[in-house]
Tab-separated table of C-alpha atoms in Angstrom:
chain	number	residue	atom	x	y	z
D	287	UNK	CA	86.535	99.462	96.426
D	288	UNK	CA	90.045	99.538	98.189
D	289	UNK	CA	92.511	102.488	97.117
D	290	UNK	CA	96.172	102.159	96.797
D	291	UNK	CA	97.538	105.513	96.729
D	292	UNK	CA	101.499	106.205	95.415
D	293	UNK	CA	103.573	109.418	96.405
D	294	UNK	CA	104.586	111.178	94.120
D	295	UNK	CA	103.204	110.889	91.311
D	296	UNK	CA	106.048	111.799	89.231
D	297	UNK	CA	109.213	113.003	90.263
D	298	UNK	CA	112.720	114.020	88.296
D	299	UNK	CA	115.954	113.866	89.979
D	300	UNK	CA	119.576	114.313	89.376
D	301	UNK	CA	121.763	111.204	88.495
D	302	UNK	CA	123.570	109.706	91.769
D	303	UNK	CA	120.451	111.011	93.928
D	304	UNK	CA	118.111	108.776	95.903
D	305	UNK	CA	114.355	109.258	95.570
D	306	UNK	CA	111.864	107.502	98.127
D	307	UNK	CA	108.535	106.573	96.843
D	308	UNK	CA	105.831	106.046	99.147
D	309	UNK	CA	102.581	103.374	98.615
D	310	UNK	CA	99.834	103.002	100.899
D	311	UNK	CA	96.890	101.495	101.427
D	312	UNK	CA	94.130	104.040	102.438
D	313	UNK	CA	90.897	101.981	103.910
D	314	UNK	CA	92.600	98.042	104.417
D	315	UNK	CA	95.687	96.905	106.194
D	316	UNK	CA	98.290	95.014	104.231
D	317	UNK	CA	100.942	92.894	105.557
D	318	UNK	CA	101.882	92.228	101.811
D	319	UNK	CA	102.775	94.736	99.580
D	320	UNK	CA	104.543	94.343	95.890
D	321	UNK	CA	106.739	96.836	93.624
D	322	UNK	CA	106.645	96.395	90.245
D	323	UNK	CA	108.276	98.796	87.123
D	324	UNK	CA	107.204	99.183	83.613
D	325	UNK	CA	109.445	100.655	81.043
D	326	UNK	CA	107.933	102.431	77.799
D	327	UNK	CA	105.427	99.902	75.652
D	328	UNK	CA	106.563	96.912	78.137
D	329	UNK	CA	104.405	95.268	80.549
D	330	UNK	CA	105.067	95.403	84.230
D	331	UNK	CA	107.999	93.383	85.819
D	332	UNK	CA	107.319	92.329	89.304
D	333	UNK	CA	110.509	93.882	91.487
D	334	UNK	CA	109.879	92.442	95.193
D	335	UNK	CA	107.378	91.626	97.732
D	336	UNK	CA	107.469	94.044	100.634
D	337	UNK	CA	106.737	92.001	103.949
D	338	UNK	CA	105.461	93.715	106.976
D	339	UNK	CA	108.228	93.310	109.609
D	340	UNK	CA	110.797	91.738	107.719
D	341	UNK	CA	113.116	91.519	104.846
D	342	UNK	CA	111.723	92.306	101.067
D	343	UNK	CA	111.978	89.100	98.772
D	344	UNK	CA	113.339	90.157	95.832
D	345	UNK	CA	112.817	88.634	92.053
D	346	UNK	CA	115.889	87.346	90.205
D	347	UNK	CA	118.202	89.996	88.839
D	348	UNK	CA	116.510	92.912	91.005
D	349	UNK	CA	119.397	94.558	93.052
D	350	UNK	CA	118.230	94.683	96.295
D	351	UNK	CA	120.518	96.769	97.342
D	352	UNK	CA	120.048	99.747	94.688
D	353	UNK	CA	115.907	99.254	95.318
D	354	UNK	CA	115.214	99.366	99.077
D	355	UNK	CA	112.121	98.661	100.787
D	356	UNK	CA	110.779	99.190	103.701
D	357	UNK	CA	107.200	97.944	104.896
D	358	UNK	CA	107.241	99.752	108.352
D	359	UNK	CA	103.520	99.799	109.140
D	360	UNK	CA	100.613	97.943	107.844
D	361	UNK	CA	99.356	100.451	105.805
D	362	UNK	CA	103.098	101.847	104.415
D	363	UNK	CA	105.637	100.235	102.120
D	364	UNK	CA	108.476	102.686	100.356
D	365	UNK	CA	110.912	101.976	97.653
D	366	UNK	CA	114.073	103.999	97.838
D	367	UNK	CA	115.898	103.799	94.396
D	368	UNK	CA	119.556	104.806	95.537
D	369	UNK	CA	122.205	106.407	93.399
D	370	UNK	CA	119.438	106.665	90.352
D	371	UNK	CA	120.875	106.971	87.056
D	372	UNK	CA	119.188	107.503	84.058
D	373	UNK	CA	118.937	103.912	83.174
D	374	UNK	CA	116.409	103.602	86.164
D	375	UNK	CA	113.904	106.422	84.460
D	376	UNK	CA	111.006	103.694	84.952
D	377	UNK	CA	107.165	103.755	86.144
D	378	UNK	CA	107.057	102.315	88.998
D	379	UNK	CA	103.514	100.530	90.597
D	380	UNK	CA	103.085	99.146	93.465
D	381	UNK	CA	99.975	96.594	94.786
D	382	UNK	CA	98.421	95.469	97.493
D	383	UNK	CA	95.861	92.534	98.399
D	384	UNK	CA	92.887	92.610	100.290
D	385	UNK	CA	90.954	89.497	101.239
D	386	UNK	CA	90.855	85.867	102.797
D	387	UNK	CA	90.212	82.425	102.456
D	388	UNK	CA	89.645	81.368	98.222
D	389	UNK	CA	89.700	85.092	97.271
D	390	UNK	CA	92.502	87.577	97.180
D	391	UNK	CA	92.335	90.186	95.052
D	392	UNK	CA	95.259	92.503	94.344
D	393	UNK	CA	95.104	96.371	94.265
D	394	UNK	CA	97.644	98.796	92.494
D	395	UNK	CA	98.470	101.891	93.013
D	396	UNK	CA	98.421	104.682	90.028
D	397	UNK	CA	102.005	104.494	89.792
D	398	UNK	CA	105.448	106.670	89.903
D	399	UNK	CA	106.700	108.409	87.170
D	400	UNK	CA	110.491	108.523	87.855
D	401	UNK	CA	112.735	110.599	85.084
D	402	UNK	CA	116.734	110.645	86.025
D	403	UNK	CA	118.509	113.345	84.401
E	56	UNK	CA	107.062	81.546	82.889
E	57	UNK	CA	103.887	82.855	81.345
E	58	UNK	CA	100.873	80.745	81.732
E	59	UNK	CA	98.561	82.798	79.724
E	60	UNK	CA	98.472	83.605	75.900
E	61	UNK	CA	97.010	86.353	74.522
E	62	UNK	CA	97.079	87.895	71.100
E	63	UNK	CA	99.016	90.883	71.224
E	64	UNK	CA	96.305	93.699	69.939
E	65	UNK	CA	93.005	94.396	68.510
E	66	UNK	CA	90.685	96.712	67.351
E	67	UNK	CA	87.135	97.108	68.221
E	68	UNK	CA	84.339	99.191	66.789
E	69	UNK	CA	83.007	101.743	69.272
E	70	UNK	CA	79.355	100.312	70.819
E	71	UNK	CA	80.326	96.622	69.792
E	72	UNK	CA	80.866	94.217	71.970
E	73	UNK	CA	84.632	93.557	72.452
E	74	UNK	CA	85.784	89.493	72.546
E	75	UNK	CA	89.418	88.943	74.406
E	76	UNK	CA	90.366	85.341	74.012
E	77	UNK	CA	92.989	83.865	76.260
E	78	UNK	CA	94.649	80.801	76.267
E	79	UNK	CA	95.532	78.498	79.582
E	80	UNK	CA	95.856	75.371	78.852
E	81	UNK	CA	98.414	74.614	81.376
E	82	UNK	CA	96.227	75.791	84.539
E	83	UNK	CA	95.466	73.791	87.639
E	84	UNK	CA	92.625	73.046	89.395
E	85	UNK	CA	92.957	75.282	92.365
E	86	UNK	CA	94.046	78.153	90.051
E	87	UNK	CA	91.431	81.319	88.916
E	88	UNK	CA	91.198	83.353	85.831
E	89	UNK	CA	91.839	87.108	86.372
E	90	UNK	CA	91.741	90.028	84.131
E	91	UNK	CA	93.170	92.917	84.859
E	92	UNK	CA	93.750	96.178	82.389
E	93	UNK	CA	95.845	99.270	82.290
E	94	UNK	CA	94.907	102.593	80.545
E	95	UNK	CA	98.007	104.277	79.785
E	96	UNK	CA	100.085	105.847	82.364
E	97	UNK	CA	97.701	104.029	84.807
E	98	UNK	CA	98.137	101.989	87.078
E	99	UNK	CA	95.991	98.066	86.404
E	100	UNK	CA	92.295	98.067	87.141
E	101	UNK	CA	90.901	94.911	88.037
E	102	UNK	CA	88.110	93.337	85.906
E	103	UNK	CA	86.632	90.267	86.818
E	104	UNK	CA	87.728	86.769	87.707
E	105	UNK	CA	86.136	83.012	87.640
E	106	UNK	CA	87.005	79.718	89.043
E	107	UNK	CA	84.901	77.539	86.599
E	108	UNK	CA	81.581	78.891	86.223
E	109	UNK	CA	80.959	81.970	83.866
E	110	UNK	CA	80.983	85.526	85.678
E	111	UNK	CA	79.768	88.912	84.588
E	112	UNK	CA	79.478	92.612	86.305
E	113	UNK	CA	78.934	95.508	85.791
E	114	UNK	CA	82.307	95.828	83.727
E	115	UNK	CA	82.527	92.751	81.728
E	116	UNK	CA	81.917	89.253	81.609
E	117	UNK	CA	84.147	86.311	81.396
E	118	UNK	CA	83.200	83.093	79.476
E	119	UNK	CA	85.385	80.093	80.297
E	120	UNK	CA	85.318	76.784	78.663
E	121	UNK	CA	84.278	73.942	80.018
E	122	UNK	CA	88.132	72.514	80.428
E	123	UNK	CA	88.932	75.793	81.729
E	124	UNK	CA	91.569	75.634	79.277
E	125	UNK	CA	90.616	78.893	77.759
E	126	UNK	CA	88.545	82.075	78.361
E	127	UNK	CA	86.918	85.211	76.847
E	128	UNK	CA	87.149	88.635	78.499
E	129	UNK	CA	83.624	90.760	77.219
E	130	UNK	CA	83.152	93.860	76.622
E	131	UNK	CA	79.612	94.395	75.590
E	132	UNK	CA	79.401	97.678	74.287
E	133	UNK	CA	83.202	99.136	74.103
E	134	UNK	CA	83.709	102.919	74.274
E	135	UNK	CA	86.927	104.580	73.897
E	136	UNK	CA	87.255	104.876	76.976
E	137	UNK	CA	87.813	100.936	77.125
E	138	UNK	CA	91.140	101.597	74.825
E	139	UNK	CA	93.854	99.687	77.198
E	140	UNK	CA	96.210	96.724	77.143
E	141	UNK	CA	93.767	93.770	79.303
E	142	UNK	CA	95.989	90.571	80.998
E	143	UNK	CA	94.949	87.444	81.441
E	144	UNK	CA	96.292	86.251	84.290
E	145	UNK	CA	96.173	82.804	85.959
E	146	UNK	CA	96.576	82.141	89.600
E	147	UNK	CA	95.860	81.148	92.813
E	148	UNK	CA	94.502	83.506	95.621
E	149	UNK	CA	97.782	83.831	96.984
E	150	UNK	CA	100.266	83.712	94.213
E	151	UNK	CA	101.814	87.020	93.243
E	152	UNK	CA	100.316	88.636	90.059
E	153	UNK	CA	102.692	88.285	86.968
E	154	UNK	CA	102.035	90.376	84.433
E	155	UNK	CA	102.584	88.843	80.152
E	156	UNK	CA	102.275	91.121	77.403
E	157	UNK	CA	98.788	91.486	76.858
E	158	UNK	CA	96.443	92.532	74.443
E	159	UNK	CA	96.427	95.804	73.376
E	160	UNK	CA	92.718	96.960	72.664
E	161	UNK	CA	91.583	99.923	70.500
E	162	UNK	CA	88.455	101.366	70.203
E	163	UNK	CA	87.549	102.836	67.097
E	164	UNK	CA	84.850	105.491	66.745
């Protein structure tokens, strides 16, 4: 099946730093890609779509400006969390779909483990 | 604006078949039934889907009703290694996936 691979796997960071996190998709191309984070015994919350060659869309109450993305290639779509405080210690996943016509189905990466300090 | 319900845990004895009941009754005719789970600290792992019809593979099988109002996510023979939270999720091919709570399955030697 498709692979969605997320770098790192975990990082820690001081508070006020910026930390890029990197998702790919290893055998398919995606023009689509989506961020989501997941705080302790919550399910995930859907961030933003990452669009190939243009602006992220961004869900209600996400700070777009704080979380930026960047969908440069096909195959590459980062999430910079700027200025990270500890408040934004989070998993963070991110997804991609593969297919056409009736049948899309959506692969996730194994996620970020971000800890702010 | 969840579409799904979905009791929020269960248990389930080790080689028994595990039963995950979902409710949909608000889903459209051009919309599928997908389950998805996530092991913890894991990223989700797609299951299975279905339109109408009933669908099985090698991981599971999904029973809808005839209204499509409702489906069952089975397990046949759980192991622990099946311990995970599963969503039900309803949507179209294209819609983004939005994640509810879940169920929260353990399996119980």
């Amino acid at each position: 099946g498709a692979v969605v691979s997320q770098h790192p796997s975990w990082v820690i960071c001081k508070s006020g730093t910026s930390v890029k996190i990197e998702c790919r998709s290893l055998d398919f191309q995606a023009t689509t890609m989506f961020w989501y984070r997941q705080f302790p015994k919550q399910s995930l919350m859907l961030m933003a779509t990452s669009n190939e060659g243009s602006k992220a869309t961004y869900e209600q109450g996400v700070e777009k400006d704080k979380f930026l993305i960047n969908h440069a290639s096909l195959t590459l779509s980062t999430l910079t969390v700027t200025s990270a405080h500890p408040e934004d210690s989070s998993f963070y996943i991110c997804s991609a779909p593969r297919g056409a016509g009736d049948y899309n189905e959506q692969f996730f990466g194994p996620g970020t483990r971000l800890t702010v300090l | 604006d969840a579409k799904t319900t979905q009791p929020p845990s269960m248990d389930c004895a080790e080689g028994r078949a595990a039963n995950l009941p979902c409710n949909h009754s608000t889903i459209s005719g051009n919309e599928y039934v997908y389950w998805y789970r996530q092991i913890h600290s894991q990223g989700p792992q797609y299951i299975i889907h279905g339109l109408k019809n009933n669908e099985t593979n090698e991981m599971a099988s999904l029973i809808i009703t005839e209204d499509r109002k409702s489906s069952t996510l089975i397990l046949p023979h759980a192991t622990l290694r099946d311990t995970a939270v599963y969503y039900c999720i309803v949507r179209t091919s294209y819609d983004k996936v939005i994640f509810g709570p879940g169920t929260s399955l353990s399996v119980i030697p």
